[in-house]
Short mmCIF file of C-alpha atoms in Angstrom, two decimals:
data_model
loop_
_atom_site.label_atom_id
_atom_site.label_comp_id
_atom_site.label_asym_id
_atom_site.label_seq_id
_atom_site.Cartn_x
_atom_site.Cartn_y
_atom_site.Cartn_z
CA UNK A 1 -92.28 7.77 86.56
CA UNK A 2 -93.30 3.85 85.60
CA UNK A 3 -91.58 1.71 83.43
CA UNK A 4 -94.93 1.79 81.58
CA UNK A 5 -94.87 5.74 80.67
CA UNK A 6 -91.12 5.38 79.75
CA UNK A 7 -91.75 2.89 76.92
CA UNK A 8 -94.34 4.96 75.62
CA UNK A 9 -92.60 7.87 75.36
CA UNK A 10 -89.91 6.27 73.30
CA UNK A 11 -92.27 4.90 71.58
CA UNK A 12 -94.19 8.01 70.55
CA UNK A 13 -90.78 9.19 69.88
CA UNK A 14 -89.91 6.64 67.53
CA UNK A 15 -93.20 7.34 65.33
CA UNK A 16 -92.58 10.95 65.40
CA UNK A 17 -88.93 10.33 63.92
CA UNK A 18 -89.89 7.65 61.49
CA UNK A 19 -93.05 9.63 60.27
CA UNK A 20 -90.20 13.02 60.40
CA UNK A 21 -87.91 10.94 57.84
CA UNK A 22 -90.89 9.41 55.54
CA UNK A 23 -91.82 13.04 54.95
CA UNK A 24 -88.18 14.30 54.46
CA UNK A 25 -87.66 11.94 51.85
CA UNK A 26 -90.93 12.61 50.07
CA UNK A 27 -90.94 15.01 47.54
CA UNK A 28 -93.40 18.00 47.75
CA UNK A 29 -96.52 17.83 45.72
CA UNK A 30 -95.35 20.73 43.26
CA UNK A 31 -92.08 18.19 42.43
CA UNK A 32 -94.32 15.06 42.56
CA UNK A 33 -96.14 16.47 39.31
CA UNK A 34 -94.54 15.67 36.02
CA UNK A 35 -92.86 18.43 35.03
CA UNK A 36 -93.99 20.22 31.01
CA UNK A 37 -92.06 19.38 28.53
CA UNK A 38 -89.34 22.64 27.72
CA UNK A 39 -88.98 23.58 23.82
CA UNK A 40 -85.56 22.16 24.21
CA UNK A 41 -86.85 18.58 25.23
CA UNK A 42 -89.27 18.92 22.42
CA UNK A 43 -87.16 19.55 19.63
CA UNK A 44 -84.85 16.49 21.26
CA UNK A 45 -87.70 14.34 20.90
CA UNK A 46 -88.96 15.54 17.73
CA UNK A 47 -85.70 14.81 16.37
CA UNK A 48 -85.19 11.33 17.58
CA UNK A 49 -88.62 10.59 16.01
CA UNK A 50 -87.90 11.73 12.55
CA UNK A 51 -84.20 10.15 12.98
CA UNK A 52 -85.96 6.99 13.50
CA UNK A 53 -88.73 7.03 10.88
CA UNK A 54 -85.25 8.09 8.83
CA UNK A 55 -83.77 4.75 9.49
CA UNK A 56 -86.54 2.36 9.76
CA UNK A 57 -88.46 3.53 6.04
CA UNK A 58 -86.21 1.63 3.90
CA UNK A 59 -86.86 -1.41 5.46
CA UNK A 60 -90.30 -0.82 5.95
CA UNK A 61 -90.25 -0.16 2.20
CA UNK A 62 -88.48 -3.56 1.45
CA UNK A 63 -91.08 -5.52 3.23
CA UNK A 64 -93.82 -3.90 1.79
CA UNK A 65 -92.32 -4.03 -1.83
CA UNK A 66 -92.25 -8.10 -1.24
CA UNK A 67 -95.76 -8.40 -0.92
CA UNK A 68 -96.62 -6.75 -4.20
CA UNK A 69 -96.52 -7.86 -7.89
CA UNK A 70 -94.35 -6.83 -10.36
CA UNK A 71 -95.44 -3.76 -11.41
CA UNK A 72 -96.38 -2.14 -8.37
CA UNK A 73 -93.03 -2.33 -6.69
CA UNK A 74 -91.80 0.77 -6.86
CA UNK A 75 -95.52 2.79 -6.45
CA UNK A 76 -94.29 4.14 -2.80
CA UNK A 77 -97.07 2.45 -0.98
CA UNK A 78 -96.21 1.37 2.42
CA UNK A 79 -99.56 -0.35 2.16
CA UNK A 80 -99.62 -2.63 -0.56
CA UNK A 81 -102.69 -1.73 -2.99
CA UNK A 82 -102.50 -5.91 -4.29
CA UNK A 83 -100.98 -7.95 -1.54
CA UNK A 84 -100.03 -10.99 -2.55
CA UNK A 85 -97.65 -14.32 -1.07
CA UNK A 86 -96.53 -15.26 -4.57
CA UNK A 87 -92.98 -13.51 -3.99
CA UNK A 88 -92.47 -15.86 -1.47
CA UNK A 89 -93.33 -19.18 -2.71
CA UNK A 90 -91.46 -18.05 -5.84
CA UNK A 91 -88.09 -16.87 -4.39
CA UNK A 92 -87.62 -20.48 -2.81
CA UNK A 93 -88.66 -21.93 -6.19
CA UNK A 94 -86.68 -19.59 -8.36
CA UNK A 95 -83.10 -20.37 -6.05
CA UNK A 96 -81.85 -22.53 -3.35
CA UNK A 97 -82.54 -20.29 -0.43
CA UNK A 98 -82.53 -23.33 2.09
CA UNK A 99 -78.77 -23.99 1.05
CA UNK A 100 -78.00 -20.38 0.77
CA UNK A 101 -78.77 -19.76 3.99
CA UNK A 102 -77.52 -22.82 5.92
CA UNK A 103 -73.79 -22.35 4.00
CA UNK A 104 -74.39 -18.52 5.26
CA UNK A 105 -74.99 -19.80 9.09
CA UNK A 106 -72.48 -22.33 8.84
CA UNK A 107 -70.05 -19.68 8.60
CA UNK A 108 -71.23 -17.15 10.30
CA UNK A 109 -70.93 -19.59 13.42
CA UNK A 110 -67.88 -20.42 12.56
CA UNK A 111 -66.84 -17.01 12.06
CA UNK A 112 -67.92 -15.58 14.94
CA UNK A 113 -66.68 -18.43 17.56
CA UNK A 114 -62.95 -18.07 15.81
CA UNK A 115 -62.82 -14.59 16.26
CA UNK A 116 -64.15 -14.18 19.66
CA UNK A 117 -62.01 -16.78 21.30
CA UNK A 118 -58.79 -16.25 19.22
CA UNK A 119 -59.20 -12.42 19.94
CA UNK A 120 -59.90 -13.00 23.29
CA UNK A 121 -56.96 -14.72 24.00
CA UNK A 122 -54.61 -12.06 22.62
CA UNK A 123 -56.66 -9.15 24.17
CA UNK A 124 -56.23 -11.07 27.74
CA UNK A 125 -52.04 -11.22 27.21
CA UNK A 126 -51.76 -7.64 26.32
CA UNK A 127 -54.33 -6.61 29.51
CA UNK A 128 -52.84 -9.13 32.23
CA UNK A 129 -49.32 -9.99 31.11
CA UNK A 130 -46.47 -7.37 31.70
CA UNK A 131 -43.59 -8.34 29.53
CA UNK A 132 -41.25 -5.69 28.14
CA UNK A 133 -42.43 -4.49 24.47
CA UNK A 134 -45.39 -5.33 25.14
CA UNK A 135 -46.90 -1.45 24.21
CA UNK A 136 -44.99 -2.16 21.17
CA UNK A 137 -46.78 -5.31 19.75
CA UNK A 138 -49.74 -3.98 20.80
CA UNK A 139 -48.92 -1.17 18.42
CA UNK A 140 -48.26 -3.13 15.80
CA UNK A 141 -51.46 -5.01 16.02
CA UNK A 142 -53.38 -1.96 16.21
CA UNK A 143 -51.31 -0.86 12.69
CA UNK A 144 -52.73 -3.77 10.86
CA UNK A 145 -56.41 -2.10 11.10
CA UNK A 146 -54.19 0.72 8.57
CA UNK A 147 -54.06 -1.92 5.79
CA UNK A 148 -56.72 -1.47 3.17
CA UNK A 149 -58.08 -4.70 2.73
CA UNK A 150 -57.21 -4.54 -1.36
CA UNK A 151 -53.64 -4.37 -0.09
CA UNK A 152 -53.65 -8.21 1.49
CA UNK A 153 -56.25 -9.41 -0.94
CA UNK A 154 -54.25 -11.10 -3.27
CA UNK A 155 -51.42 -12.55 -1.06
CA UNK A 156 -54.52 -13.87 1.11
CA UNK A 157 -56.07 -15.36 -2.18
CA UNK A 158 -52.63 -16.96 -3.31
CA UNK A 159 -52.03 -18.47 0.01
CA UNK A 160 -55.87 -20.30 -0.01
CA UNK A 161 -54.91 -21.26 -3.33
CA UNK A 162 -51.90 -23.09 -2.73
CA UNK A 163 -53.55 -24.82 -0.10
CA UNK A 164 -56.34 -26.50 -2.29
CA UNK A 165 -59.05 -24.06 -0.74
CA UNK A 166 -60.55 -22.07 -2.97
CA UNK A 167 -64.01 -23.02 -4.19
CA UNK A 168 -64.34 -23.74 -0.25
CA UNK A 169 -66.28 -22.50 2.28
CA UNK A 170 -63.43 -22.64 4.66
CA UNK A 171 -61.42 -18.84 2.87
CA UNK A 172 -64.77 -17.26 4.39
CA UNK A 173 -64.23 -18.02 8.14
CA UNK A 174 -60.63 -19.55 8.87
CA UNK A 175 -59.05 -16.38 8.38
CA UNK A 176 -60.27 -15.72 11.60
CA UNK A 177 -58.26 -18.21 13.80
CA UNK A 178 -55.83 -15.86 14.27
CA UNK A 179 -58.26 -12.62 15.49
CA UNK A 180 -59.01 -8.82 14.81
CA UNK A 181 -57.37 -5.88 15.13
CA UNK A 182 -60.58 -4.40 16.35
CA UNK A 183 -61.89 -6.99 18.67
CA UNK A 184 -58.48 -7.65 20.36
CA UNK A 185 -58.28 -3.61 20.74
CA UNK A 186 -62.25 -3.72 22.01
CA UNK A 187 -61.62 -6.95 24.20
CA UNK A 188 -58.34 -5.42 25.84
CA UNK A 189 -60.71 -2.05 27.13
CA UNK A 190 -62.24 -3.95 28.74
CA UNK A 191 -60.13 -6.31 30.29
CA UNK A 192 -58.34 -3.74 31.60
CA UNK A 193 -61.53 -2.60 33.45
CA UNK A 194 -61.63 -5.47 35.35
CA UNK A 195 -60.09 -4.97 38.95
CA UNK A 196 -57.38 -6.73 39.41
CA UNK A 197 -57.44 -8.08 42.35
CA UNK A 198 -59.50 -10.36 42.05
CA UNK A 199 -57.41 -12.13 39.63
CA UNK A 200 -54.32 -12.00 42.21
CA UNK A 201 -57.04 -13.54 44.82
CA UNK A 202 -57.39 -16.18 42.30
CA UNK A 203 -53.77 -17.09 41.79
CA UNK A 204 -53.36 -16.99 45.98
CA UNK A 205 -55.46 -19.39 46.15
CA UNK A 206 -54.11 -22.10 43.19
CA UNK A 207 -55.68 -21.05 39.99
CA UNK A 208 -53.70 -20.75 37.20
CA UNK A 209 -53.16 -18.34 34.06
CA UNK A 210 -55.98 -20.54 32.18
CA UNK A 211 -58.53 -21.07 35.07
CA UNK A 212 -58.71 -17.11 35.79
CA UNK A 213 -59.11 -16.46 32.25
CA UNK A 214 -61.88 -18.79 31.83
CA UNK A 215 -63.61 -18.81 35.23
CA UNK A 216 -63.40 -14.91 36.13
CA UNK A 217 -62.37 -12.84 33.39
CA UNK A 218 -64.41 -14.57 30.18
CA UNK A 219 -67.58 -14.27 32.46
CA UNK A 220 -66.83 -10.65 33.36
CA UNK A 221 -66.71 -9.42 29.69
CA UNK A 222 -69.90 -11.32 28.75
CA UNK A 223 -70.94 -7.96 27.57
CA UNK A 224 -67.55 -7.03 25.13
CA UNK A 225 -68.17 -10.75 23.88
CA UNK A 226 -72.16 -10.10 23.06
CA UNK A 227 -70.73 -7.24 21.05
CA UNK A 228 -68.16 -9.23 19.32
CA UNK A 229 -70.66 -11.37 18.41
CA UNK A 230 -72.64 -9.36 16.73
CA UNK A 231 -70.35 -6.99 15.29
CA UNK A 232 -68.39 -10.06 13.46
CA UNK A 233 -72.32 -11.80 12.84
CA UNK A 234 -72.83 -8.53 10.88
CA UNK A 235 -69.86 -8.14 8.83
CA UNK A 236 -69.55 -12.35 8.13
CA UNK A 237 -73.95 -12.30 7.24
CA UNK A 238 -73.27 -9.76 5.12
CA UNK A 239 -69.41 -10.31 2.88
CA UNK A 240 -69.95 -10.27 -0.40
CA UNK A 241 -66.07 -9.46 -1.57
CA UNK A 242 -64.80 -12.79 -0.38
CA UNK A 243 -67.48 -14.83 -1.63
CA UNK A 244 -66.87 -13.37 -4.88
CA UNK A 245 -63.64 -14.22 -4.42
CA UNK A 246 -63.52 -17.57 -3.53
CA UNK A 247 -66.72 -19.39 -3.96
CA UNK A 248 -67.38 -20.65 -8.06
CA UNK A 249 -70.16 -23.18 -7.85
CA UNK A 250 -73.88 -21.98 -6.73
CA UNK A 251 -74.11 -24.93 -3.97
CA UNK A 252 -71.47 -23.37 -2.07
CA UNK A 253 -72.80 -19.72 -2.38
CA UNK A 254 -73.81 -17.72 0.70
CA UNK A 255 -76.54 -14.96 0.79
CA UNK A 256 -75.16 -12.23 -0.30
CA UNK A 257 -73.38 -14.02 -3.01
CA UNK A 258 -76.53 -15.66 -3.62
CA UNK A 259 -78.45 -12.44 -4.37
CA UNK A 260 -75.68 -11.72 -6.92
CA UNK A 261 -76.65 -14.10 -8.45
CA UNK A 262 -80.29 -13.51 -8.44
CA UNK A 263 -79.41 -10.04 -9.72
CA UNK A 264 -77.47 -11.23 -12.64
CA UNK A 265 -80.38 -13.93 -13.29
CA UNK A 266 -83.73 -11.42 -13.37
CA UNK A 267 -81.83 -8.64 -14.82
CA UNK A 268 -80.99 -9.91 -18.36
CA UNK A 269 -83.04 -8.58 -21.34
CA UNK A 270 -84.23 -5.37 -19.63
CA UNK A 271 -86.67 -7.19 -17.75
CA UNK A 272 -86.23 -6.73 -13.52
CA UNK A 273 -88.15 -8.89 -11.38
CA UNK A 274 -87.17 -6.56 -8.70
CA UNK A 275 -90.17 -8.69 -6.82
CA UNK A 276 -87.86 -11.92 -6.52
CA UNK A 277 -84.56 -9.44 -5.60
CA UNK A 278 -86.58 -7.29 -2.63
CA UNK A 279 -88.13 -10.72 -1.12
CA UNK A 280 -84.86 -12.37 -0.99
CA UNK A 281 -83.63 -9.23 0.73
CA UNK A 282 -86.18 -9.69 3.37
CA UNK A 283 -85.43 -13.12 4.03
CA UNK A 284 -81.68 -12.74 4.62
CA UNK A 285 -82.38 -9.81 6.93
CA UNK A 286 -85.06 -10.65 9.48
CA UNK A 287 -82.40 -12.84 10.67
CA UNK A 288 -79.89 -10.14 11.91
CA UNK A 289 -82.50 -7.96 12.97
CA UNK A 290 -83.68 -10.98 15.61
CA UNK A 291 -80.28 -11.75 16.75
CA UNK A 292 -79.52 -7.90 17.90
CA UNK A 293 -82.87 -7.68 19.56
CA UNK A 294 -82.23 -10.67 21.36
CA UNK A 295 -78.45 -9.31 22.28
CA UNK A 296 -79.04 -5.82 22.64
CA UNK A 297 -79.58 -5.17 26.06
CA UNK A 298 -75.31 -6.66 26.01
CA UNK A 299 -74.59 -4.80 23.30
CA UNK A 300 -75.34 -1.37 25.10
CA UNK A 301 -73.80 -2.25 28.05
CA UNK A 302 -70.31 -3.37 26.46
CA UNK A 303 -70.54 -0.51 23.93
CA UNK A 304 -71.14 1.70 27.18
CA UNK A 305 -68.41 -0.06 29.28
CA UNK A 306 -65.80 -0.33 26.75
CA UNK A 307 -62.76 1.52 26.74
CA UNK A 308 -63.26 3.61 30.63
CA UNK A 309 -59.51 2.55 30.90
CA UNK A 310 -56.46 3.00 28.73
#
């Protein structure tokens, strides 16, 4: 038999293997078709849908409300029957909404950086450090979340008092220098995900306690951070206690204080401009709702990832 006939009987053989696999691996036409939806999967989906018409009507609601005058605020239309842009160009007339907002950001940002690297830095001791009573102080860190927060209240206010800060913007965000309970607990799941290996590769070959922190294991929990973020973007955007608190003079005022204030202002005399209160709302919110859309896809994945190890 000739070279020639050899090759092309491996050859055919080859084809009739390759086509042999392709058709193993492809499914049969029945499975190929998309498969009816079961009573169960319809009820799932049914519920999901009203869950999230549930959730999403109130804001819905609020941004229809700010288009519409006065007196047809509260007529239920999610369409507005008058739509108008007055609401608008009053709100930023009636209040300083440009300052409001900036002192709001302002700490925020501040808030949020302080918290993420201070609690970062304690969640990374208690995950790579082993020092003896070390399950201890983590235990007392984690007993701290136990406080009420009307417990510390006053001790925390006497303290920024005696330092000359109340009045300040600084009570709103320095506070978090020192960390969270929560975020230190969040941080140190996932730390402790991490293999750890690769941060004994890393001290073979020269890097030291700071340079694996910052080079391998910040970069690795870029999701826990994204949800740090947000979470602390949430509860700073939104504090109302501690602005009541601290802050006296309307210049300083943040958002939520702000619409305090706006409350106090349209609601003398029986007469609610509700208008002015439910376009204000709409203005300080479209801001959070941007910033978890933009960090969302992180903040599933470290919500997911968080907490697989003890």
């Amino acid at each position: 038999m000739s070279s020639g006939t050899l090759d092309a009987g491996r050859a055919d053989a080859s084809r009739v293997a390759a086509q042999a696999e392709i058709e193993a691996r492809t499914p049969p036409a029945a499975e190929r078709r998309p498969k009816r939806p079961t009573p169960v999967r319809i009820l799932v989906v049914t519920l999901l849908v009203v869950s999230t018409i549930v959730f999403i009507y109130p804001f819905v609601w609020l941004v229809s409300a700010s288009f519409k005058p006065r007196g047809e605020v509260f007529d239920n239309r999610l369409v507005p029957q008058t739509f108008t842009l007055d609401n608008y160009v009053q709100v930023w007339q009636e209040a300083p909404m440009a300052l409001w907002l900036l002192n709001t950001l302002i700490v925020t940002v501040l808030a949020c950086v302080t918290v993420t690297i201070s609690s970062a830095l304690v969640a990374w001791g208690f995950a790579y450090f082993r020092f003896r009573g070390r399950g201890v102080l983590f235990g007392l860190v984690l007993a701290t979340m136990m406080l009420p927060g009307a417990v510390t209240m006053i001790p925390t206010f006497l303290i920024w008092n005696a330092l000359g800060m109340t009045g300040t913007l600084t009570p709103l965000w320095a506070g978090n220098l020192f960390g969270s309970a929560f975020y230190i607990f969040l941080l140190r799941q996932f730390f402790l995900g991490l293999p750890r290996e690769l941060f004994e590769a890393a001290r073979i070959d020269g890097a030291n306690n700071w340079t694996i922190f910052r080079r391998i294991a910040l970069p690795l929990t870029k999701p826990a951070l994204v949800v740090t973020l947000l979470f602390e973007f949430q509860a700073a955007w939104t504090d109302l206690m501690r602005p009541l608190i601290y802050l006296r003079d309307s210049s300083t005022f943040t958002i939520p204080r702000g619409l305090k204030a706006l409350v106090d202002q349209f609601g003398f005399g029986g007469e609610w401009h509700w208008e002015i209160i439910v376009t204000a709302s709409v203005i300080t919110t479209v801001p959070m709702i941007i910033l978890f859309f933009l960090g969302q896809r992180h903040f599933v994945e470290g919500i997911a990832t968080t907490g697989t190890k003890g």
